[in-house]
Tab-separated table of C-alpha atoms in Angstrom:
chain	number	residue	atom	x	y	z
A	192	MET	CA	29.800	-136.029	27.986
A	193	ASP	CA	27.822	-138.916	29.306
A	194	THR	CA	29.537	-142.067	30.491
A	195	GLU	CA	28.581	-144.127	27.451
A	196	THR	CA	30.202	-141.754	24.942
A	197	ASP	CA	33.247	-141.373	27.185
A	198	PHE	CA	33.937	-145.048	26.599
A	199	GLU	CA	33.529	-145.334	22.849
A	200	VAL	CA	32.305	-143.541	19.797
A	201	VAL	CA	31.550	-145.865	16.929
A	202	SER	CA	30.429	-144.451	13.634
A	203	ALA	CA	30.432	-146.326	10.374
A	204	VAL	CA	28.564	-144.813	7.474
A	205	LEU	CA	28.150	-144.886	3.728
A	206	SER	CA	27.636	-141.359	2.485
A	207	SER	CA	26.471	-139.807	-0.747
A	208	GLU	CA	27.628	-136.470	0.704
A	209	PRO	CA	31.266	-135.310	0.986
A	210	ILE	CA	33.296	-136.651	3.928
A	211	SER	CA	36.427	-135.195	5.509
A	212	VAL	CA	39.273	-135.999	7.853
A	213	ASP	CA	38.384	-132.953	9.980
A	214	GLN	CA	34.886	-134.377	10.491
A	215	ALA	CA	36.353	-137.755	11.489
A	216	ILE	CA	38.911	-136.311	13.904
A	217	ARG	CA	36.313	-134.139	15.651
A	218	ALA	CA	34.122	-137.218	16.156
A	219	VAL	CA	36.797	-139.274	17.958
A	220	GLU	CA	38.779	-136.688	19.930
A	221	SER	CA	38.546	-136.933	23.697
A	222	ASP	CA	40.409	-135.955	26.834
A	223	THR	CA	41.528	-139.565	27.305
A	224	ALA	CA	43.069	-139.954	23.845
A	225	GLY	CA	46.812	-139.439	23.629
A	226	ALA	CA	46.773	-140.076	19.895
A	227	VAL	CA	44.402	-139.501	17.009
A	228	VAL	CA	45.348	-141.097	13.693
A	229	SER	CA	43.432	-140.378	10.503
A	230	PHE	CA	43.355	-141.733	6.964
A	231	SER	CA	41.905	-140.246	3.817
A	232	GLY	CA	41.840	-142.380	0.678
A	233	VAL	CA	41.334	-139.978	-2.209
A	234	VAL	CA	40.457	-140.469	-5.865
A	235	ARG	CA	43.670	-140.398	-7.887
A	236	ASN	CA	44.037	-139.496	-11.569
A	237	HIS	CA	45.544	-142.812	-12.652
A	238	ASP	CA	45.310	-146.575	-12.182
A	239	GLY	CA	47.306	-149.334	-13.813
A	240	GLY	CA	49.085	-146.880	-16.106
A	241	LYS	CA	45.841	-145.363	-17.416
A	242	ALA	CA	44.515	-141.843	-16.809
A	243	VAL	CA	41.357	-141.768	-14.674
A	244	ASP	CA	38.753	-138.994	-15.061
A	245	ARG	CA	36.375	-139.929	-12.217
A	246	LEU	CA	34.972	-142.837	-10.177
A	247	SER	CA	31.583	-144.054	-9.100
A	248	TYR	CA	31.080	-146.233	-6.017
A	249	SER	CA	28.130	-148.600	-5.646
A	250	ALA	CA	27.265	-150.457	-2.448
A	251	HIS	CA	25.452	-153.729	-1.869
A	252	PRO	CA	22.342	-153.326	0.345
A	253	THR	CA	24.233	-155.064	3.185
A	254	ALA	CA	27.262	-152.745	2.963
A	255	HIS	CA	26.145	-150.411	5.756
A	256	GLN	CA	25.696	-153.320	8.185
A	257	VAL	CA	29.033	-154.854	7.173
A	258	MET	CA	30.744	-151.476	7.695
A	259	SER	CA	29.143	-151.192	11.155
A	260	ASP	CA	30.192	-154.751	12.007
A	261	VAL	CA	33.807	-154.112	10.953
A	262	VAL	CA	34.062	-151.045	13.192
A	263	ALA	CA	32.292	-152.715	16.120
A	264	GLN	CA	34.594	-155.740	15.877
A	265	LEU	CA	37.702	-153.557	15.960
A	266	VAL	CA	36.408	-151.660	18.981
A	267	ALA	CA	35.706	-154.961	20.749
A	268	GLU	CA	39.133	-156.366	19.888
A	269	HIS	CA	41.144	-153.323	20.929
A	270	SER	CA	39.223	-151.666	23.748
A	271	GLY	CA	40.678	-153.971	26.393
A	272	GLU	CA	44.298	-153.241	25.413
A	273	ALA	CA	44.582	-149.919	27.219
A	274	ASP	CA	43.129	-147.988	30.119
A	275	GLN	CA	40.690	-146.340	27.735
A	276	PRO	CA	38.988	-147.977	24.741
A	277	VAL	CA	39.638	-146.904	21.194
A	278	ARG	CA	37.227	-144.588	19.428
A	279	ILE	CA	36.640	-145.166	15.735
A	280	TRP	CA	34.939	-143.181	12.976
A	281	ALA	CA	34.774	-144.432	9.388
A	282	ALA	CA	32.901	-143.366	6.274
A	283	HIS	CA	32.955	-144.481	2.663
A	284	ARG	CA	31.489	-142.446	-0.166
A	285	ILE	CA	29.029	-143.821	-2.657
A	286	GLY	CA	28.051	-142.225	-5.943
A	287	MET	CA	30.148	-140.191	-8.390
A	288	LEU	CA	33.469	-138.768	-7.173
A	289	GLU	CA	35.946	-136.490	-8.873
A	290	ILE	CA	39.750	-136.564	-8.741
A	291	GLY	CA	40.902	-135.485	-5.255
A	292	ASP	CA	37.630	-136.320	-3.496
A	293	PRO	CA	37.982	-138.417	-0.330
A	294	ALA	CA	36.469	-141.875	-0.907
A	295	LEU	CA	37.313	-143.508	2.449
A	296	VAL	CA	37.949	-141.529	5.617
A	297	CYS	CA	38.815	-143.030	9.001
A	298	ALA	CA	39.946	-141.721	12.360
A	299	VAL	CA	41.022	-143.637	15.442
A	300	ALA	CA	41.642	-142.206	18.890
A	301	ALA	CA	43.476	-144.249	21.504
A	302	ALA	CA	45.473	-143.736	24.650
A	303	HIS	CA	48.768	-144.315	22.797
A	304	ARG	CA	50.025	-143.715	19.243
A	305	GLY	CA	51.085	-147.295	18.532
A	306	GLN	CA	47.600	-148.587	19.145
A	307	ALA	CA	45.996	-145.737	17.172
A	308	PHE	CA	48.221	-146.392	14.129
A	309	ALA	CA	47.687	-150.162	14.285
A	310	VAL	CA	43.904	-149.925	14.601
A	311	CYS	CA	43.620	-147.336	11.826
A	312	SER	CA	45.688	-149.483	9.474
A	313	GLU	CA	43.643	-152.583	10.315
A	314	LEU	CA	40.416	-150.612	9.875
A	315	VAL	CA	41.333	-149.478	6.359
A	316	ASP	CA	42.386	-153.014	5.378
A	317	ARG	CA	39.180	-154.579	6.703
A	318	VAL	CA	36.897	-152.015	5.084
A	319	LYS	CA	38.577	-152.568	1.717
A	320	GLU	CA	38.506	-156.371	2.109
A	321	GLN	CA	35.077	-156.926	3.655
A	322	VAL	CA	32.638	-154.128	2.805
A	323	PRO	CA	30.780	-154.912	-0.455
A	324	ILE	CA	31.472	-151.715	-2.361
A	325	TRP	CA	32.330	-151.667	-6.051
A	326	LYS	CA	34.291	-149.011	-7.880
A	327	GLU	CA	33.548	-148.057	-11.474
A	328	GLN	CA	36.542	-146.278	-12.992
A	329	PHE	CA	36.050	-143.956	-15.954
A	330	PHE	CA	39.294	-143.668	-17.914
A	331	SER	CA	40.324	-140.742	-20.117
A	332	ASP	CA	40.434	-143.050	-23.159
A	333	GLY	CA	36.692	-143.672	-22.796
A	334	THR	CA	36.953	-147.169	-21.312
A	335	VAL	CA	35.343	-148.212	-18.039
A	336	GLU	CA	36.489	-150.786	-15.481
A	337	TRP	CA	34.687	-152.263	-12.473
A	338	VAL	CA	36.720	-153.164	-9.396
A	339	GLY	CA	35.020	-155.308	-6.743
A	340	ALA	CA	35.422	-155.498	-2.993
A	341	GLY	CA	38.103	-157.881	-1.800
A	342	GLU	CA	40.351	-157.604	-4.848
């Protein structure tokens, strides 16, 4: 690997194609990482006591830049905490998803597990709070509900 990628891998994407934890882990693994923590937020079959059939995610035109900014900010905040900087990969699906499909996948590699867990948790929270992505839920009873970013 070249020196630049030895120090950090930052990937933040919106994808209309399937995403996976394996893909995320492979992207952040390195010889300097003592811990790799991953998260996969999957489409569940219920919400608020109602049966869900499927979801559709829509993104604001600025969502990709916001996602990139969130990841870059976390790298900047946490890279100085250890001998080696953190490495972060994050992707959020857009479009129609079925039950069980991963909607948000993240992986964080760091020198130590505590840092990897903390950064991964913060990453998920920030993506859900800051990235302008809206979820349209299709319920089994035929009703539809929109859920906005930051709720």
